[in-house]
Short mmCIF file of C-alpha atoms and ligand atoms in Angstrom, two decimals:
data_model
loop_
_atom_site.label_atom_id
_atom_site.label_comp_id
_atom_site.label_asym_id
_atom_site.label_seq_id
_atom_site.Cartn_x
_atom_site.Cartn_y
_atom_site.Cartn_z
CA UNK A 1 13.00 33.53 -17.71
CA UNK A 2 10.70 36.27 -16.50
CA UNK A 3 10.69 38.59 -13.38
CA UNK A 4 7.64 38.71 -11.15
CA UNK A 5 6.90 42.42 -11.68
CA UNK A 6 8.37 45.30 -13.68
CA UNK A 7 6.91 48.17 -11.57
CA UNK A 8 5.17 48.41 -8.34
CA UNK A 9 2.31 51.26 -7.55
CA UNK A 10 3.81 53.39 -4.57
CA UNK A 11 2.75 52.81 -1.01
CA UNK A 12 1.95 48.89 -1.98
CA UNK A 13 3.27 46.45 0.47
CA UNK A 14 6.61 45.14 -1.43
CA UNK A 15 5.41 41.71 -1.16
CA UNK A 16 1.93 42.16 -2.59
CA UNK A 17 2.61 41.81 -6.29
CA UNK A 18 4.66 38.35 -5.68
CA UNK A 19 2.62 35.46 -7.13
CA UNK A 20 0.71 33.58 -4.59
CA UNK A 21 1.86 30.26 -3.57
CA UNK A 22 3.06 27.84 -5.11
CA UNK A 23 4.95 31.03 -6.45
CA UNK A 24 7.74 30.92 -9.32
CA UNK A 25 10.27 28.46 -9.52
CA UNK A 26 13.13 27.88 -11.74
CA UNK A 27 14.94 24.40 -12.31
CA UNK A 28 18.56 24.11 -13.30
CA UNK A 29 19.95 21.05 -14.62
CA UNK A 30 23.39 20.32 -16.11
CA UNK A 31 25.70 17.26 -16.66
CA UNK A 32 29.53 16.93 -16.59
CA UNK A 33 30.99 14.06 -18.20
CA UNK A 34 33.88 12.62 -16.18
CA UNK A 35 36.60 11.04 -18.31
CA UNK A 36 40.01 10.12 -16.89
CA UNK A 37 42.43 7.26 -17.45
CA UNK A 38 44.51 5.02 -15.32
CA UNK A 39 47.71 3.73 -17.07
CA UNK A 40 49.96 1.17 -15.54
CA UNK A 41 53.45 2.25 -16.87
CA UNK A 42 56.79 0.44 -16.22
CA UNK A 43 59.81 2.58 -15.92
CA UNK A 44 58.04 6.10 -15.55
CA UNK A 45 61.12 7.90 -14.70
CA UNK A 46 63.29 6.35 -17.46
CA UNK A 47 64.38 9.26 -19.57
CA UNK A 48 62.92 7.65 -22.80
CA UNK A 49 59.79 7.42 -21.32
CA UNK A 50 57.32 10.37 -22.70
CA UNK A 51 54.18 9.33 -20.29
CA UNK A 52 54.73 11.64 -17.57
CA UNK A 53 56.12 14.34 -19.72
CA UNK A 54 52.96 14.17 -21.78
CA UNK A 55 50.79 14.13 -18.58
CA UNK A 56 52.32 17.40 -17.90
CA UNK A 57 51.49 18.76 -21.22
CA UNK A 58 54.56 18.10 -23.01
CA UNK A 59 54.75 18.32 -26.73
CA UNK A 60 52.62 21.45 -27.04
CA UNK A 61 55.72 23.57 -28.20
CA UNK A 62 55.53 26.18 -25.43
CA UNK A 63 57.84 26.35 -22.40
CA UNK A 64 56.37 23.89 -19.62
CA UNK A 65 56.16 24.09 -15.91
CA UNK A 66 54.25 21.96 -13.52
CA UNK A 67 53.87 22.02 -9.85
CA UNK A 68 55.28 18.65 -8.34
CA UNK A 69 53.57 17.94 -5.12
CA UNK A 70 55.32 15.13 -3.66
CA UNK A 71 55.31 13.01 -0.41
CA UNK A 72 58.31 14.02 1.58
CA UNK A 73 59.65 10.27 1.88
CA UNK A 74 59.05 9.94 -1.74
CA UNK A 75 61.21 13.14 -2.33
CA UNK A 76 64.17 11.79 -0.20
CA UNK A 77 64.11 8.48 -2.03
CA UNK A 78 63.38 9.66 -5.89
CA UNK A 79 64.22 13.42 -6.06
CA UNK A 80 67.30 13.17 -8.35
CA UNK A 81 65.50 10.39 -10.81
CA UNK A 82 62.65 13.12 -11.04
CA UNK A 83 64.87 15.92 -11.52
CA UNK A 84 66.98 14.16 -14.21
CA UNK A 85 63.84 13.44 -15.93
CA UNK A 86 62.22 16.97 -16.07
CA UNK A 87 65.60 18.05 -17.22
CA UNK A 88 65.48 15.75 -20.05
CA UNK A 89 62.17 16.87 -20.96
CA UNK A 90 62.77 20.66 -20.46
CA UNK A 91 59.99 21.02 -17.71
CA UNK A 92 60.53 23.29 -14.83
CA UNK A 93 59.36 21.54 -11.96
CA UNK A 94 58.06 23.67 -8.89
CA UNK A 95 58.52 21.54 -5.99
CA UNK A 96 56.30 21.49 -2.87
CA UNK A 97 56.49 18.53 -0.21
CA UNK A 98 53.51 17.29 1.80
CA UNK A 99 53.84 14.89 4.58
CA UNK A 100 52.54 11.38 4.36
CA UNK A 101 51.10 9.49 7.26
CA UNK A 102 47.43 9.59 8.79
CA UNK A 103 48.25 12.07 11.68
CA UNK A 104 49.31 14.60 8.70
CA UNK A 105 46.25 14.52 6.60
CA UNK A 106 44.84 17.87 7.90
CA UNK A 107 43.65 20.62 6.38
CA UNK A 108 46.74 22.93 6.77
CA UNK A 109 48.80 20.85 4.31
CA UNK A 110 46.17 21.22 1.71
CA UNK A 111 46.32 24.83 2.26
CA UNK A 112 49.91 25.12 1.92
CA UNK A 113 49.52 23.03 -1.50
CA UNK A 114 47.04 26.00 -2.45
CA UNK A 115 49.66 28.50 -1.64
CA UNK A 116 52.27 27.11 -3.47
CA UNK A 117 49.95 27.21 -6.57
CA UNK A 118 49.48 31.02 -5.89
CA UNK A 119 53.44 31.55 -5.61
CA UNK A 120 54.00 29.83 -8.78
CA UNK A 121 51.30 31.43 -10.48
CA UNK A 122 50.01 28.28 -11.94
CA UNK A 123 48.21 28.71 -15.17
CA UNK A 124 44.65 27.66 -14.84
CA UNK A 125 44.30 25.10 -17.27
CA UNK A 126 47.57 24.66 -19.20
CA UNK A 127 49.84 23.73 -15.91
CA UNK A 128 49.28 20.87 -14.21
CA UNK A 129 49.61 19.82 -10.75
CA UNK A 130 51.53 16.34 -10.46
CA UNK A 131 50.60 14.55 -7.07
CA UNK A 132 53.37 11.98 -6.13
CA UNK A 133 52.83 9.88 -2.99
CA UNK A 134 50.65 7.60 -0.99
CA UNK A 135 46.98 7.76 -0.46
CA UNK A 136 47.56 10.52 1.98
CA UNK A 137 49.51 12.92 -0.01
CA UNK A 138 47.10 12.19 -3.04
CA UNK A 139 43.78 12.68 -1.04
CA UNK A 140 45.54 16.14 0.21
CA UNK A 141 46.69 17.51 -3.16
CA UNK A 142 43.40 16.39 -4.78
CA UNK A 143 41.48 18.49 -2.51
CA UNK A 144 43.67 21.20 -2.62
CA UNK A 145 43.47 20.90 -6.38
CA UNK A 146 39.53 20.64 -6.38
CA UNK A 147 39.37 23.78 -4.08
CA UNK A 148 41.88 26.16 -5.92
CA UNK A 149 39.90 28.44 -8.34
CA UNK A 150 37.34 25.90 -7.96
CA UNK A 151 39.35 23.22 -9.75
CA UNK A 152 42.37 22.87 -11.43
CA UNK A 153 43.60 19.97 -13.39
CA UNK A 154 46.14 17.36 -11.70
CA UNK A 155 47.53 14.09 -12.37
CA UNK A 156 48.32 11.41 -9.73
CA UNK A 157 51.43 9.24 -9.39
CA UNK A 158 50.54 6.54 -6.46
CA UNK A 159 53.79 5.31 -4.72
CA UNK A 160 52.32 3.07 -2.18
CA UNK A 161 50.12 -0.20 -2.95
CA UNK A 162 47.16 1.05 -1.44
CA UNK A 163 47.35 4.17 -3.85
CA UNK A 164 48.09 2.06 -6.98
CA UNK A 165 45.18 -0.05 -6.29
CA UNK A 166 42.66 2.16 -4.40
CA UNK A 167 43.32 5.64 -3.29
CA UNK A 168 45.07 6.96 -6.76
CA UNK A 169 42.45 5.49 -9.05
CA UNK A 170 39.15 6.98 -8.02
CA UNK A 171 37.78 10.45 -7.65
CA UNK A 172 37.72 11.09 -3.92
CA UNK A 173 39.70 13.44 -2.23
CA UNK A 174 39.87 14.68 1.47
CA UNK A 175 41.42 15.40 4.68
CA UNK A 176 40.41 14.46 8.08
CA UNK A 177 38.93 17.07 10.40
CA UNK A 178 38.36 16.87 14.24
CA UNK A 179 38.30 13.14 15.03
CA UNK A 180 36.81 12.32 11.74
CA UNK A 181 38.32 10.51 9.01
CA UNK A 182 37.94 12.27 5.61
CA UNK A 183 35.35 14.59 6.80
CA UNK A 184 36.22 17.13 4.53
CA UNK A 185 36.29 16.65 0.88
CA UNK A 186 35.39 16.17 -2.78
CA UNK A 187 34.75 14.27 -5.55
CA UNK A 188 37.38 15.49 -8.07
CA UNK A 189 38.63 13.46 -10.85
CA UNK A 190 42.47 13.57 -12.04
CA UNK A 191 43.27 13.81 -15.55
CA UNK A 192 45.37 10.78 -15.36
CA UNK A 193 46.91 8.29 -12.77
CA UNK A 194 50.08 6.61 -13.61
CA UNK A 195 51.07 3.64 -11.64
CA UNK A 196 54.57 2.49 -11.72
CA UNK A 197 54.99 -0.66 -9.65
CA UNK A 198 58.75 0.14 -9.40
CA UNK A 199 57.92 2.82 -6.54
CA UNK A 200 56.78 -0.31 -4.38
CA UNK A 201 60.36 -1.38 -3.84
CA UNK A 202 60.78 1.18 -1.08
CA UNK A 203 57.60 0.71 1.00
CA UNK A 204 57.48 -0.75 4.09
CA UNK A 205 56.51 -4.42 4.38
CA UNK A 206 53.60 -3.65 6.76
CA UNK A 207 52.35 -1.32 3.68
CA UNK A 208 52.37 -4.16 1.45
CA UNK A 209 50.07 -6.15 3.88
CA UNK A 210 48.03 -2.85 4.25
CA UNK A 211 47.44 -2.76 0.44
CA UNK A 212 46.94 -6.70 0.12
CA UNK A 213 44.12 -6.27 2.45
CA UNK A 214 42.10 -4.13 -0.11
CA UNK A 215 43.10 -6.67 -2.97
CA UNK A 216 41.57 -9.47 -0.88
CA UNK A 217 38.62 -7.47 -0.44
CA UNK A 218 37.96 -7.03 -4.21
CA UNK A 219 38.60 -10.89 -4.51
CA UNK A 220 36.25 -11.76 -1.76
CA UNK A 221 33.33 -9.81 -3.21
CA UNK A 222 33.72 -9.97 -7.13
CA UNK A 223 36.73 -11.99 -8.16
CA UNK A 224 37.25 -15.57 -7.14
CA UNK A 225 39.99 -15.91 -9.80
CA UNK A 226 41.78 -13.25 -8.09
CA UNK A 227 41.29 -14.98 -4.83
CA UNK A 228 43.11 -18.11 -6.45
CA UNK A 229 46.10 -15.92 -7.86
CA UNK A 230 46.48 -14.73 -4.12
CA UNK A 231 46.34 -18.25 -2.71
CA UNK A 232 49.22 -18.99 -5.21
CA UNK A 233 51.03 -15.68 -4.26
CA UNK A 234 50.84 -15.86 -0.41
CA UNK A 235 54.22 -15.87 0.98
CA UNK A 236 55.97 -14.49 -1.93
CA UNK A 237 54.78 -10.94 -1.93
CA UNK A 238 57.17 -8.47 -0.87
CA UNK A 239 58.06 -4.93 -1.92
CA UNK A 240 60.69 -6.37 -4.11
CA UNK A 241 58.57 -8.92 -5.98
CA UNK A 242 55.79 -6.21 -6.22
CA UNK A 243 58.06 -3.99 -7.92
CA UNK A 244 59.52 -6.62 -10.15
CA UNK A 245 55.82 -7.30 -11.09
CA UNK A 246 56.24 -10.89 -12.70
CA UNK A 247 53.04 -12.42 -14.17
CA UNK A 248 51.23 -13.31 -11.09
CA UNK A 249 51.58 -10.25 -9.40
CA UNK A 250 50.87 -8.14 -12.60
CA UNK A 251 47.60 -10.24 -12.83
CA UNK A 252 46.92 -9.53 -9.23
CA UNK A 253 47.62 -5.72 -9.57
CA UNK A 254 45.54 -5.38 -12.91
CA UNK A 255 42.65 -7.46 -11.67
CA UNK A 256 42.46 -5.42 -8.48
CA UNK A 257 42.55 -2.09 -10.68
CA UNK A 258 40.17 -3.02 -13.04
CA UNK A 259 37.90 -4.78 -10.30
CA UNK A 260 38.02 -1.60 -8.34
CA UNK A 261 37.47 0.75 -11.26
CA UNK A 262 34.28 -1.52 -12.33
CA UNK A 263 32.62 -0.67 -9.25
CA UNK A 264 33.69 2.71 -9.17
CA UNK A 265 32.81 3.71 -12.72
CA UNK A 266 28.86 3.59 -12.54
CA UNK A 267 28.84 5.09 -9.06
CA UNK A 268 31.29 7.59 -8.93
CA UNK A 269 29.54 9.81 -6.62
CA UNK A 270 28.04 7.32 -4.46
CA UNK A 271 24.56 7.82 -5.25
CA UNK A 272 23.79 4.17 -4.61
CA UNK A 273 24.70 3.51 -1.10
CA UNK A 274 25.15 -0.37 -1.46
CA UNK A 275 28.74 -0.51 -2.40
CA UNK A 276 30.56 -3.79 -2.66
CA UNK A 277 33.76 -1.84 -2.13
CA UNK A 278 32.53 -1.08 1.28
CA UNK A 279 33.26 -4.56 2.33
CA UNK A 280 35.41 -4.52 5.41
CA UNK A 281 34.55 -0.96 5.80
CA UNK A 282 31.56 -1.40 8.06
CA UNK A 283 33.03 -1.80 11.65
CA UNK A 284 36.84 -0.77 10.65
CA UNK A 285 36.53 2.91 10.87
CA UNK A 286 35.94 2.71 14.66
CA UNK A 287 38.43 0.31 15.30
CA UNK A 288 41.05 2.37 12.98
CA UNK A 289 40.59 5.59 14.87
CA UNK A 290 40.56 3.89 18.24
CA UNK A 291 43.29 1.11 18.35
CA UNK A 292 46.51 2.11 20.33
CA UNK A 293 48.74 1.62 18.94
CA UNK A 294 47.43 2.85 15.68
CA UNK A 295 46.33 0.12 13.20
CA UNK A 296 46.79 0.92 9.42
CA UNK A 297 43.77 0.95 7.25
CA UNK A 298 43.82 -2.33 5.81
CA UNK A 299 44.71 -3.94 9.03
CA UNK A 300 41.58 -2.71 10.33
CA UNK A 301 39.57 -3.63 7.11
CA UNK A 302 41.22 -7.00 7.58
CA UNK A 303 39.74 -7.56 11.01
CA UNK A 304 36.40 -6.26 9.75
CA UNK A 305 36.52 -8.76 7.05
CA UNK A 306 37.07 -11.63 9.43
CA UNK A 307 33.80 -10.56 11.14
CA UNK A 308 32.13 -10.22 8.03
CA UNK A 309 33.33 -13.78 6.80
CA UNK A 310 32.02 -15.21 10.10
CA UNK A 311 28.65 -13.33 9.88
CA UNK A 312 28.17 -14.80 6.16
CA UNK A 313 28.97 -18.32 7.33
CA UNK A 314 26.80 -18.17 10.28
CA UNK A 315 23.94 -17.03 7.98
CA UNK A 316 24.58 -20.04 5.55
CA UNK A 317 26.24 -17.79 2.72
CA UNK A 318 29.65 -19.19 2.97
CA UNK A 319 30.84 -22.82 3.39
CA UNK A 320 33.21 -23.74 6.22
CA UNK A 321 35.84 -24.87 3.70
CA UNK A 322 35.56 -21.25 1.98
CA UNK A 323 35.63 -19.40 5.47
CA UNK A 324 38.82 -21.34 6.39
CA UNK A 325 40.47 -20.53 2.96
CA UNK A 326 39.78 -16.73 3.51
CA UNK A 327 40.95 -16.31 7.03
CA UNK A 328 43.84 -18.47 5.82
CA UNK A 329 44.46 -16.04 3.43
CA UNK A 330 44.34 -13.04 5.71
CA UNK A 331 46.71 -14.66 8.21
CA UNK A 332 48.96 -15.78 5.51
CA UNK A 333 49.42 -12.08 4.28
CA UNK A 334 50.40 -11.07 7.96
CA UNK A 335 46.92 -9.28 8.40
CA UNK A 336 45.25 -9.41 12.00
CA UNK A 337 41.79 -11.24 12.08
CA UNK A 338 41.02 -9.78 15.69
CA UNK A 339 41.63 -7.22 17.93
CA UNK A 340 41.23 -6.69 21.61
CA UNK A 341 39.03 -3.66 21.64
CA UNK A 342 36.82 -5.34 19.15
CA UNK A 343 34.16 -6.30 21.58
CA UNK A 344 30.48 -6.57 20.72
CA UNK A 345 29.79 -2.95 22.39
CA UNK A 346 32.17 -1.38 19.62
CA UNK A 347 30.68 -3.59 16.76
CA UNK A 348 27.25 -2.23 17.74
CA UNK A 349 28.42 1.32 17.90
CA UNK A 350 30.25 0.93 14.62
CA UNK A 351 27.09 -0.42 13.19
CA UNK A 352 25.09 2.56 14.28
CA UNK A 353 27.65 4.87 12.85
CA UNK A 354 27.59 2.99 9.24
CA UNK A 355 23.93 3.35 9.31
CA UNK A 356 23.98 7.34 9.55
CA UNK A 357 26.91 7.26 6.88
CA UNK A 358 24.57 4.77 4.55
CA UNK A 359 21.62 7.07 5.20
CA UNK A 360 19.49 5.01 7.56
CA UNK A 361 20.22 1.44 6.42
CA UNK A 362 22.88 -1.14 7.62
CA UNK A 363 23.49 -2.01 3.87
CA UNK A 364 26.23 -4.30 5.11
CA UNK A 365 27.98 -6.23 2.31
CA UNK A 366 28.73 -9.89 3.21
CA UNK A 367 30.13 -12.44 0.87
CA UNK A 368 27.85 -14.98 -0.81
CA UNK A 369 30.40 -17.75 -1.64
CA UNK A 370 33.73 -16.47 -2.66
CA UNK A 371 33.86 -13.70 -5.46
CA UNK A 372 30.15 -12.48 -5.03
CA UNK A 373 28.02 -10.14 -2.34
CA UNK A 374 24.68 -10.11 -0.79
CA UNK A 375 23.67 -6.67 1.12
CA UNK A 376 21.88 -7.32 4.56
CA UNK A 377 20.19 -4.71 6.75
CA UNK A 378 19.03 -6.93 9.66
CA UNK A 379 22.20 -7.95 11.45
CA UNK A 380 21.33 -8.25 15.17
CA UNK A 381 23.54 -7.65 18.33
CA UNK A 382 23.51 -11.39 19.24
CA UNK A 383 24.89 -12.24 15.63
CA UNK A 384 27.74 -9.60 15.99
CA UNK A 385 28.54 -11.47 19.67
CA UNK A 386 28.47 -15.02 17.71
CA UNK A 387 30.51 -13.81 14.85
CA UNK A 388 33.43 -12.48 17.32
CA UNK A 389 33.40 -15.80 19.06
CA UNK A 390 33.73 -17.77 15.60
CA UNK A 391 36.67 -15.73 14.64
CA UNK A 392 38.46 -16.27 18.49
CA UNK A 393 37.53 -19.74 18.37
CA UNK A 394 39.00 -20.25 14.85
CA UNK A 395 42.21 -17.99 15.84
CA UNK A 396 42.78 -20.43 18.84
CA UNK A 397 42.27 -23.51 16.59
CA UNK A 398 44.72 -22.41 14.07
CA UNK A 399 47.09 -21.17 16.49
CA UNK A 400 47.23 -24.55 18.57
CA UNK A 401 47.07 -26.68 15.08
CA UNK A 402 50.42 -24.34 14.24
CA UNK A 403 52.06 -25.36 17.93
CA UNK A 404 51.11 -28.79 17.37
CA UNK A 405 52.70 -29.17 13.83
CA UNK A 406 56.07 -27.76 15.27
CA UNK A 407 56.10 -29.81 18.03
N1 NAD B 501 40.50 8.49 -2.15
C1 NAD B 501 40.24 7.27 -2.05
O1 NAD B 501 39.33 6.99 -2.62
C2 NAD B 501 41.10 6.55 -0.96
C3 NAD B 501 40.95 5.25 -0.81
C4 NAD B 501 41.51 4.35 -0.13
C5 NAD B 501 42.27 4.89 0.87
N2 NAD B 501 42.56 6.34 0.85
C6 NAD B 501 43.35 7.11 1.81
O2 NAD B 501 44.68 6.61 1.68
C7 NAD B 501 45.35 6.89 2.87
C8 NAD B 501 46.27 5.49 3.05
O3 NAD B 501 47.25 5.56 2.13
P1 NAD B 501 48.68 5.00 2.20
O4 NAD B 501 48.35 3.79 2.65
O5 NAD B 501 49.35 5.07 0.88
O6 NAD B 501 49.40 5.67 3.33
P2 NAD B 501 50.38 6.85 3.38
O7 NAD B 501 50.06 7.82 2.27
O8 NAD B 501 50.57 7.48 4.43
O9 NAD B 501 51.72 6.18 3.00
C9 NAD B 501 52.29 5.40 3.86
C10 NAD B 501 53.98 5.86 4.43
O10 NAD B 501 54.49 5.24 3.13
C11 NAD B 501 55.54 6.44 2.85
N3 NAD B 501 55.55 6.26 1.23
C12 NAD B 501 54.75 6.53 0.14
N4 NAD B 501 55.52 6.06 -0.90
C13 NAD B 501 56.53 5.56 -0.56
C14 NAD B 501 57.45 4.72 -1.28
N5 NAD B 501 57.37 4.45 -2.58
N6 NAD B 501 58.71 4.34 -0.57
C15 NAD B 501 58.90 4.50 0.67
N7 NAD B 501 57.81 5.19 1.39
C16 NAD B 501 56.81 5.74 0.99
C17 NAD B 501 54.57 7.62 3.14
O11 NAD B 501 55.57 8.72 3.47
C18 NAD B 501 54.15 7.25 4.51
O12 NAD B 501 55.15 7.17 5.42
C19 NAD B 501 44.60 6.83 4.21
O13 NAD B 501 44.16 8.24 4.51
C20 NAD B 501 43.07 6.47 3.15
O14 NAD B 501 41.73 7.53 3.75
C21 NAD B 501 41.82 6.98 -0.05
ZN1 ZN B 502 39.61 1.12 2.33
#
C-alpha cells in the first residue's frame, strides 16, 4: 500500500500532486465459505432428542441461553412442548413472538426482533437465535439476524410445508416493503435448519396445497421420478399424512428438499439468473399481489405453471399426454390453474417486470418433457394469449368430462 504524497509544498493546489489518470487504485478480494446443514429430524421436541439442544450450543458446559423467535400461532400450539424440552436440557429460552402471514411481513417486525436481541444482551457468537415458524417468520428473523451487529448466528425450524421444502432451507431472508414483495432482504445462511414433519399436523389444508405447488415445480423442472411419486400420492396428502410421513411422503419430502438444495448450492447468491427454481415464478408475482381475495404464493405459482405448461406444449417441448398429466396433477392437489385477472395484458406486464428482475432478458424456464427445463427469451404477446386460451379450453373440457362422468 502507498499514499500518493507525504508532504506538499505550501501554496500548491492540493490536487496538483495527485497522480494523473488513470490514478491509483486498490482491489480488494475476499472469499467467504458458506456451510450449513439441513437435517430432517423426527420428534424434534422429544426430551431424549439432543438435536435442538446441540443446535442451541448445548454440551459446552456453560449456562445456556437462546432467543426463541416463534410464529405466534406456532407458539400457541407448541409452547408447552418447547418449554418442557428447554427445561429438560437446561436451556434458558427468551421468548419473542412474530406474526406469520404475508400482510405481517414488514420491517417493524424485523426491528422488534433486533430489539429483543438487545434486551437479552445476546452474546454475539455463543448464543443462538432460534427461528420457528412458516416462511414469513423465518424470512423476518433471518433478516433481523443478518442486520444485528451485521450478523448473528441463527437456526431455522420451519413449521409449514413451504418452510420445510423451500423458505427454510435456502439462504434468502427478507421483508415486504411498500407494495413490493421481499424488496428488502439479504443472503444470510443459517447455521442449521431442522425439519420435523410432525409440525405439519396442525397446518391448514390450504397450506398443504400451497407447499405442494412448489414440490410439483421441482418435479416438473428436474425430477420425473418425483412427478410419478406425486401422481401416486395425489388425494392422500393431508396435514396428518404429511406429519406421519410414511414411505411415499418421506420420499416426496426428501426428493423435494435435495432437489432444491442441488439447485441452490452452486448459485447461492443468484449470480446466474437462469434459475430453474424460478419456474412458475415469472407471472405469479403480479397475480399474487393483485388477486382479491388474495391468493397464497403457491396458488399463484400453480396458475403460472399452467401457463408455462401450455407455452411449452405450444412450442413443441411438451407432449399432449404430458401436459394432460401435469395439469391433472395440479388440479388433483386442489390448486387453481387459471384466474379471472390473469389476462394477456397482465401476463405481458408481469413478463416486463420479470425482465427487469432478470437483468434485461426474459430467461423464462419452460419444461422440456417432464423433469427437465429449457430457458427462452423470445416469448411473444400472441403466444401468451394462445397459452391462456389453451388452459381455459383444457379446464372447460376437464370440467365437462367430470360432469359427464357423474351423470
Ligand atoms: N427465503 C426463501 O428462500 C423463501 C422461499 C419461499 C418462500 N418464502 C417466503 O415464505 C413465505 C410463505 O411462507 P408460508 O407459506 O410458510 O406462510 P406463513 O409463514 O405465513 O405461514 C402460513 C400460516 O401458517 C401458520 N403456521 C405456521 N406453522 C404452523 C403450524 N405448524 N401449524 C399451524 N399453523 C402454522 C402461520 O402463523 C401462518 O398463519 C412468503 O412470504 C415467501 O416470500 C421465502
Ligand atoms: Zn416460490
